[in-house]
Coordinates of N, CA and C in Angstrom, one line a residue:
X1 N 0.9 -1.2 0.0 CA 0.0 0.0 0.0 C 0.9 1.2 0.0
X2 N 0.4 2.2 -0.9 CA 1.1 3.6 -1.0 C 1.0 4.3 -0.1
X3 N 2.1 4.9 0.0 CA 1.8 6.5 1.2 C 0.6 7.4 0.9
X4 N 0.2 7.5 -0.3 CA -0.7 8.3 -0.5 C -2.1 7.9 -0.3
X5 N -1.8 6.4 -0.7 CA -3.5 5.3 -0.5 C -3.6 5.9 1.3
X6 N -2.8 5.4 2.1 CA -2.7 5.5 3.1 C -3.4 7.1 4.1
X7 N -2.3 8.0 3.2 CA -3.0 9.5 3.4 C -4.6 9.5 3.3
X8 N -5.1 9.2 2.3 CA -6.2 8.9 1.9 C -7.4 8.8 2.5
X9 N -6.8 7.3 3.1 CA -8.0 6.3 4.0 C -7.9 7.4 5.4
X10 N -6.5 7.9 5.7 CA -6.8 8.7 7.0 C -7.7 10.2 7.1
X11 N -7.8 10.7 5.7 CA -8.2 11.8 5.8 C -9.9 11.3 5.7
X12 N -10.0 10.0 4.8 CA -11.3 9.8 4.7 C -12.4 9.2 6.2
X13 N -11.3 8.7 6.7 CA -11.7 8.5 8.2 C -11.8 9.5 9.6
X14 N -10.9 10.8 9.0 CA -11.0 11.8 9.7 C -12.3 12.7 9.2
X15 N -12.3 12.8 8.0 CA -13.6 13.7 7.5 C -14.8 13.3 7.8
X16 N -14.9 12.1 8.0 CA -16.2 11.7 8.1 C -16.5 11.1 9.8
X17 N -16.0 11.3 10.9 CA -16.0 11.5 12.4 C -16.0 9.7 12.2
X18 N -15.7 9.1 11.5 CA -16.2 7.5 11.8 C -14.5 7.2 13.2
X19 N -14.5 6.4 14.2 CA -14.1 6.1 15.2 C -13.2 4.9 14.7
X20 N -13.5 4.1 14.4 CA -12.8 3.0 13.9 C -12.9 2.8 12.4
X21 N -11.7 2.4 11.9 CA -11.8 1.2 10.3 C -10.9 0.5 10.6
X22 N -11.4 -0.7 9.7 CA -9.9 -1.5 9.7 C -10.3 -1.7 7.5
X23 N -9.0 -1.7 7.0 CA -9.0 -2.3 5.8 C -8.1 -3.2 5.5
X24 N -8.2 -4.2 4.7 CA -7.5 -5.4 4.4 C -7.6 -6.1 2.3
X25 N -6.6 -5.9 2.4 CA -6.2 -6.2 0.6 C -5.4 -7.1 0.7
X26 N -5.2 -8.0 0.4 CA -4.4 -9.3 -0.5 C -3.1 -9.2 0.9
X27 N -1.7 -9.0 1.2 CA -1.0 -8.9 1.8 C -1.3 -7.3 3.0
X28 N -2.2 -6.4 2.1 CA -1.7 -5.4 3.2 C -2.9 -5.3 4.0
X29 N -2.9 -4.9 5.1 CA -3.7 -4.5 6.4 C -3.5 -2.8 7.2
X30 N -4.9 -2.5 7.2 CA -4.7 -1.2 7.9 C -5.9 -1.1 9.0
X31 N -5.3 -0.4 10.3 CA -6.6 -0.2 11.1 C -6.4 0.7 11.5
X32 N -7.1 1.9 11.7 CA -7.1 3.2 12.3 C -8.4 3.0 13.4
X33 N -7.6 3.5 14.6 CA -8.8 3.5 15.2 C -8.8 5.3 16.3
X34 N -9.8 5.6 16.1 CA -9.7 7.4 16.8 C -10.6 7.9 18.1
X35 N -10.2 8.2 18.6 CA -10.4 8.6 20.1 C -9.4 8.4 21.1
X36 N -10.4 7.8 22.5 CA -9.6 7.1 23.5 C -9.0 5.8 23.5
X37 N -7.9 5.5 24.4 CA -7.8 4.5 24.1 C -8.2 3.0 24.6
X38 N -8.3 1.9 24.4 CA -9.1 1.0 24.4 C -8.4 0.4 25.9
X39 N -9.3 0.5 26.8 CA -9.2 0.3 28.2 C -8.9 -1.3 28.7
X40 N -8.8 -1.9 27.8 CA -8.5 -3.7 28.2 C -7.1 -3.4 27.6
X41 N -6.1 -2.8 26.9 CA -5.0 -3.1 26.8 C -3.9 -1.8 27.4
X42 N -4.6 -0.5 27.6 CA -3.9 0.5 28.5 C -3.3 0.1 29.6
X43 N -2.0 0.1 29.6 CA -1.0 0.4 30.8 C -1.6 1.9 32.1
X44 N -1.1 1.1 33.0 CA -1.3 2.4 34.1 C -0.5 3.3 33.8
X45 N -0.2 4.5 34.3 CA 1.0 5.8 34.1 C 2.0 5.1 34.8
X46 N 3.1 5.6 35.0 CA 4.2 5.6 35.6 C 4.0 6.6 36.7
X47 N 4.5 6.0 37.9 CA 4.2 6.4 39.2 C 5.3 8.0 39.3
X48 N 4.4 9.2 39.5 CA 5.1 10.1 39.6 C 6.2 10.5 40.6
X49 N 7.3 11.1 40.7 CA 8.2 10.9 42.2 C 7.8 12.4 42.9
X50 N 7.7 12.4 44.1 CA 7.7 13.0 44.5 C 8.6 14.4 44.8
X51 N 8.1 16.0 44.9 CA 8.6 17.0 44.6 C 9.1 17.2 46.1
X52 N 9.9 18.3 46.3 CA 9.7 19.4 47.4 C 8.9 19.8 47.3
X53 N 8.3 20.8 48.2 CA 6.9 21.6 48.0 C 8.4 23.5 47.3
X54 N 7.7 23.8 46.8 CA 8.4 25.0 46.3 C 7.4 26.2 47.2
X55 N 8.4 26.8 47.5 CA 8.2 28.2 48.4 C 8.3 29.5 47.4
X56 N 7.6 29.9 47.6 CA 7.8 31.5 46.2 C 8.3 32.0 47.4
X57 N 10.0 33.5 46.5 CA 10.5 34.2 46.5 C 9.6 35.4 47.5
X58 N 10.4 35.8 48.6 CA 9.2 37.4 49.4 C 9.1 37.9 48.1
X59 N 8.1 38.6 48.3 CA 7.6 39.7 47.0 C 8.0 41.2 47.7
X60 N 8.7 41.6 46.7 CA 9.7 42.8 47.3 C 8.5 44.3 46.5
X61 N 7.1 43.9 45.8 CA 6.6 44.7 45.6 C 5.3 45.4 47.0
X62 N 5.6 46.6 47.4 CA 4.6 46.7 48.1 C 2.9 46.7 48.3
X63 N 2.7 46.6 49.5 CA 1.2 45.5 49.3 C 0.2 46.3 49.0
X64 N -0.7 46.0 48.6 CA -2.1 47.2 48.1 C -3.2 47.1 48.9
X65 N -3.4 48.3 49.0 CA -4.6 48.8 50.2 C -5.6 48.2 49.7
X66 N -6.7 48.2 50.2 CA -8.0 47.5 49.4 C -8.8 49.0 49.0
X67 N -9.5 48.7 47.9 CA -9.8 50.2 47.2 C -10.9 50.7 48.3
X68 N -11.0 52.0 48.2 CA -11.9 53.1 49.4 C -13.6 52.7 48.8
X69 N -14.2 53.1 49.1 CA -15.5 52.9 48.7 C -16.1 53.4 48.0
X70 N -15.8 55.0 47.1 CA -16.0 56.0 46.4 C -15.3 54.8 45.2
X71 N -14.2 53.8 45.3 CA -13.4 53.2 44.4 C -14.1 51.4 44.4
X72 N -14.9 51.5 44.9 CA -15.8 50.2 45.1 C -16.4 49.6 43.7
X73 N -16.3 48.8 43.0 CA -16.9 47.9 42.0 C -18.5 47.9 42.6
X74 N -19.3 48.4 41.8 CA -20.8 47.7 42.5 C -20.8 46.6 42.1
X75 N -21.8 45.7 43.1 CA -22.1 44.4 42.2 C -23.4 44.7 40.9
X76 N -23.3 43.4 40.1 CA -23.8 43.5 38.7 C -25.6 43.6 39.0
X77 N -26.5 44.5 38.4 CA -27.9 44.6 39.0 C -28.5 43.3 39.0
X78 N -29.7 43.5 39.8 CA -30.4 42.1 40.0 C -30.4 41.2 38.5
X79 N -31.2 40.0 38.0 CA -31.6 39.4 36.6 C -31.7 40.2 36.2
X80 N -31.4 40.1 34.5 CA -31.7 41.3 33.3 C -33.1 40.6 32.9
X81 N -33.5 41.1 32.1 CA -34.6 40.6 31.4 C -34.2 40.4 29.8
X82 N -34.6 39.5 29.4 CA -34.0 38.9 27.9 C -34.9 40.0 27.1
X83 N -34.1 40.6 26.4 CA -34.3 41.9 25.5 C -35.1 41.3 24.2
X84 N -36.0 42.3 23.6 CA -36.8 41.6 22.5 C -36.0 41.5 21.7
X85 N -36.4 40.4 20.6 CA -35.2 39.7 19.7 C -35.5 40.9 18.7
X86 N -34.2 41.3 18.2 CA -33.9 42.7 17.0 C -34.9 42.9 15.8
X87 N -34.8 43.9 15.8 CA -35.8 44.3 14.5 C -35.2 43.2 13.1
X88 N -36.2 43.3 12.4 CA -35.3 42.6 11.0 C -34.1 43.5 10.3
X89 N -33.6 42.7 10.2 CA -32.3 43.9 9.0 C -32.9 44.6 7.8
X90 N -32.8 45.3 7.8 CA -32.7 46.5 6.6 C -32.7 45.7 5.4
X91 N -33.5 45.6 4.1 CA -32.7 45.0 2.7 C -31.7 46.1 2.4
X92 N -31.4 45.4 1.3 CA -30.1 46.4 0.8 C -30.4 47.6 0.0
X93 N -31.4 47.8 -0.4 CA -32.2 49.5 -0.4 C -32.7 50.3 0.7
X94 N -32.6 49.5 2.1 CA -32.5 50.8 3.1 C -34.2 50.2 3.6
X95 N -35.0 49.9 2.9 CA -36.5 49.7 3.5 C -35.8 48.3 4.4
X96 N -37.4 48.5 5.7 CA -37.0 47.5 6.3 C -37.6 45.9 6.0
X97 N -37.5 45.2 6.2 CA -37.9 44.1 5.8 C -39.5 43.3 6.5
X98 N -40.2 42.8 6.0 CA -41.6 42.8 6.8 C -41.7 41.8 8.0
X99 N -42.4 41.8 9.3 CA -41.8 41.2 10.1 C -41.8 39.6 10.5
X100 N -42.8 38.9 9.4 CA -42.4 37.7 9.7 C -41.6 36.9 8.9
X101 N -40.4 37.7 8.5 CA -39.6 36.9 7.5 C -38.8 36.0 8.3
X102 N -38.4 35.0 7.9 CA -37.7 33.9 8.0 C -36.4 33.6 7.3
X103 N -35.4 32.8 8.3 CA -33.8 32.6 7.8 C -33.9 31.5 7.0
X104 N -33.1 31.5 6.1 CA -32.3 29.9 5.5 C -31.2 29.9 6.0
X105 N -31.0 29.2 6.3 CA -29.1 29.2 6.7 C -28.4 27.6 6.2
X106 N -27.2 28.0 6.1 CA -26.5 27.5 5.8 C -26.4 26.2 6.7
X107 N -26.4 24.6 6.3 CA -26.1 23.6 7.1 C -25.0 23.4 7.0
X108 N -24.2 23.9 6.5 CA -22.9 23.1 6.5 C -22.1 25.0 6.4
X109 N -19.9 24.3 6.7 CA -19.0 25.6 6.1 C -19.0 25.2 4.2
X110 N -18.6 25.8 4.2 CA -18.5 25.9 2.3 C -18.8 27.1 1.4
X111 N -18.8 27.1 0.1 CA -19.3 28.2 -0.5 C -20.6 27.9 -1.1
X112 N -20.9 29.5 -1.2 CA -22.5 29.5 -1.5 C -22.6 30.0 -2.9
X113 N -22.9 29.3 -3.5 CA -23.8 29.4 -5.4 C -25.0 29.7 -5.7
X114 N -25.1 31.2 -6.1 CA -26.3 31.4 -6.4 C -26.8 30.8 -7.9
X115 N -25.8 30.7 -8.7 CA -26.0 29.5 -9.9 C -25.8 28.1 -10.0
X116 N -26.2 27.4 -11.3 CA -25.6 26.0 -11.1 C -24.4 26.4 -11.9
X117 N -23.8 27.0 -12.7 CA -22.9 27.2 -13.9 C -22.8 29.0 -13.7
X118 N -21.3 29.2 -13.9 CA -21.1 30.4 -13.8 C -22.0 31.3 -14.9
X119 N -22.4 30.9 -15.7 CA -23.0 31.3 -17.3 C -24.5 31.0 -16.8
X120 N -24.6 30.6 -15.8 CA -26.3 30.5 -16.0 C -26.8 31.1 -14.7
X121 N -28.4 31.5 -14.9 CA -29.2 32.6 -14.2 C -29.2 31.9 -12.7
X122 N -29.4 32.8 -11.8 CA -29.6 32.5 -10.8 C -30.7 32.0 -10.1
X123 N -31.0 31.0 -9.4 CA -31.6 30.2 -8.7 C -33.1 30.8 -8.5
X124 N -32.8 32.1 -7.8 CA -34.0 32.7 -7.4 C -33.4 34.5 -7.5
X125 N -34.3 34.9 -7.5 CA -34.0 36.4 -7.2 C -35.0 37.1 -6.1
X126 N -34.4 38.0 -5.4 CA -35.0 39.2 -4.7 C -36.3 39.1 -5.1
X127 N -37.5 39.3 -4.5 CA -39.0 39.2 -4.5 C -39.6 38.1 -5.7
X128 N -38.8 37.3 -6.0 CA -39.5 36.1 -6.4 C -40.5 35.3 -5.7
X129 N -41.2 34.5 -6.0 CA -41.9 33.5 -5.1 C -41.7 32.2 -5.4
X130 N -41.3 31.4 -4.7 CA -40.9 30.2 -4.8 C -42.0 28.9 -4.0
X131 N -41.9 27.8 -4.4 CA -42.4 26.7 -4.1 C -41.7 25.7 -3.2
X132 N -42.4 24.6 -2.6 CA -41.5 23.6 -1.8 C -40.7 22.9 -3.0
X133 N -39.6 22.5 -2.6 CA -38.9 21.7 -3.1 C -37.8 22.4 -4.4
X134 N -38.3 23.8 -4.6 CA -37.4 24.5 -5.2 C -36.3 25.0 -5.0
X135 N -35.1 24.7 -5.4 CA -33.6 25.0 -5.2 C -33.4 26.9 -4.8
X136 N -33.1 26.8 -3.9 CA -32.8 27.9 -3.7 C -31.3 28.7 -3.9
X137 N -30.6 28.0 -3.5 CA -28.9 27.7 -4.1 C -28.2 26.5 -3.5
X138 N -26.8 26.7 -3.9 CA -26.1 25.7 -4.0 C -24.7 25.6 -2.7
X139 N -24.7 25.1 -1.9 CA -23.6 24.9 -0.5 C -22.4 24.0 -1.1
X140 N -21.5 24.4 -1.5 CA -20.2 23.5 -1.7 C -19.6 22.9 -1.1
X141 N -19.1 21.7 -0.6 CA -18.5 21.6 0.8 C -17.4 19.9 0.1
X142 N -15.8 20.3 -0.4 CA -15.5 18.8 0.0 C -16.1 18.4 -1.5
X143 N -15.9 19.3 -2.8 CA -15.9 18.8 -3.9 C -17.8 18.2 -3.9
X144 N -18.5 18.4 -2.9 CA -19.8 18.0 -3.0 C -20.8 19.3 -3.1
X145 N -21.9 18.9 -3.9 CA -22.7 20.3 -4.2 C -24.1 20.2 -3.5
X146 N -24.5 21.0 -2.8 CA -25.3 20.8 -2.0 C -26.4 21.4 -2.2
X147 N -28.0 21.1 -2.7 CA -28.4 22.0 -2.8 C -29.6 22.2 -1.9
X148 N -30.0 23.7 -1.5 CA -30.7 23.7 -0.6 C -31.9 24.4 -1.1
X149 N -33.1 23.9 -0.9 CA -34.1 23.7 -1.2 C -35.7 24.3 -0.6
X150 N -36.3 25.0 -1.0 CA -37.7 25.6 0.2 C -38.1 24.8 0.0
X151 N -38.6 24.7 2.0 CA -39.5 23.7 2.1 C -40.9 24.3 2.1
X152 N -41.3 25.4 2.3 CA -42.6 25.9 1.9 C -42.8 27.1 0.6
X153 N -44.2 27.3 0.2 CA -44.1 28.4 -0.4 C -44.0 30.0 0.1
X154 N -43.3 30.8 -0.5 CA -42.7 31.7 0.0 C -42.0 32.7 -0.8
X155 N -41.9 34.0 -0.2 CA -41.2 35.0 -1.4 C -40.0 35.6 -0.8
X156 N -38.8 35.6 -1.9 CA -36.9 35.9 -1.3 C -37.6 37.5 -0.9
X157 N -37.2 37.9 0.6 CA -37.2 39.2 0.9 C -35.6 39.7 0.6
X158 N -34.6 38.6 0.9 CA -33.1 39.2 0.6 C -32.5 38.0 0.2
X159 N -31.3 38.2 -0.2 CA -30.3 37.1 -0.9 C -28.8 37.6 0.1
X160 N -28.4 37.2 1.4 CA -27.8 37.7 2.1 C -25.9 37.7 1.8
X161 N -25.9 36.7 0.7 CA -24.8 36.5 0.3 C -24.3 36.5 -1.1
X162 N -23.2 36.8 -1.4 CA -23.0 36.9 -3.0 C -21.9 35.4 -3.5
X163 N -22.1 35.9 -4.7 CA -22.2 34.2 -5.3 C -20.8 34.2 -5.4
X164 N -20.1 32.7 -4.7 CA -19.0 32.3 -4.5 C -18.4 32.7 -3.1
X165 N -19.2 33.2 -2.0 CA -18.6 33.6 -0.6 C -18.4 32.7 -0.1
X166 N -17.5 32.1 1.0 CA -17.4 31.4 1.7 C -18.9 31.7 2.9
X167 N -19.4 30.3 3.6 CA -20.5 30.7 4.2 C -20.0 29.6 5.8
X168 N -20.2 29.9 6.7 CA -20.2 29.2 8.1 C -21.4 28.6 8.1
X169 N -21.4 27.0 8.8 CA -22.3 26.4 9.6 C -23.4 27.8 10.0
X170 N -24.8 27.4 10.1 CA -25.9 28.4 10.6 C -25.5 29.7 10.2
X171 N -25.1 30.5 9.2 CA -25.0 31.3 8.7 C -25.9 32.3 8.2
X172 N -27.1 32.7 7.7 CA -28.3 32.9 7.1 C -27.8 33.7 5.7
X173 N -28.3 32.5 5.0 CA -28.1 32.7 3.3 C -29.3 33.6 2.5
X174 N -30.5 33.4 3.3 CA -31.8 33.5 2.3 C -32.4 34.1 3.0
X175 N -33.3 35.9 3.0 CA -34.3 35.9 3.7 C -35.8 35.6 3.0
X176 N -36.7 34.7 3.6 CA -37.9 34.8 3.2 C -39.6 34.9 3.8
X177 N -40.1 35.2 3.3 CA -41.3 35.4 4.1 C -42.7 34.5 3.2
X178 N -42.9 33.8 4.6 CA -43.8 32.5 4.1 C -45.3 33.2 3.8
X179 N -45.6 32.6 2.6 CA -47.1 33.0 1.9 C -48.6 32.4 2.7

């Protein structure tokens, strides 16, 4: 087996959170296994030796008064109250957005495709209205194309990202407001 077959199976075992593989070909054999380690064949530690106890150096800096009371920290006020959740954002003409619009976000890191082909129209546009099961765009992730899809009908209030951005886990790609 090659160094690179080898690279391979590890990256493919790492990318995908799987804990164990083992593979096996004609003469060669591989097993990765990831986490902790497997408690029926772990050795105990090695018995630590004991220290002196270490004494810190007098501190040759002089000691500090405790602050006056004019110099007093208050404590923090009683419970806050959870603040109403923010206005909608602004579209990108400055009007505000109507208030029961709704996020798409992003499930995965990757980049976001508002086309399928650089040369072809985009998915949806700004005040379109869309159907379930209609592509809304495209999540790249890992050579894989992901496309994400309304699950209800509904009209784009915003398109929050531009085409080819890198996008984070829970991100919000789409705003829309359900019909």
């Amino acid at each position: 087996m090659g160094v690179w077959t080898m690279r391979e199976l590890i990256a493919l075992v790492a990318g995908h959170g799987i804990t164990e593989f083992e593979w096996e070909h004609k003469k060669d054999r591989m097993r990765i296994r990831r986490g902790g380690t497997d408690t029926s064949t772990a050795r105990p530690a090695a018995p630590v030796p004991e220290t002196a106890p270490v004494t810190p150096a007098p501190d040759s800096t002089p000691p500090v008064s405790p602050p006056s009371p004019a110099e007093a920290v208050s404590p923090p006020p009683g419970p806050t109250r959870e603040q109403p959740p923010p206005a909608p954002p602004p579209d990108k003409d400055g009007t505000s957005a109507p208030a029961n619009v709704e996020e798409i976000t992003s499930p995965m890191v990757g980049t976001f495709f508002a086309r399928a082909r650089p040369d072809a129209p985009a998915f949806v546009e700004k005040g379109e209205t869309v159907e379930p099961g209609q592509t809304l765009c495209i999540v790249e992730a890992m050579k894989l194309m992901n496309e994400i899809q309304s699950e209800k009908n509904c009209r784009i209030v915003d398109i929050l990202v531009e085409d080819g951005e890198s996008v984070e886990y829970g991100q919000p790609l789409i705003l829309v407001e359900p019909l």
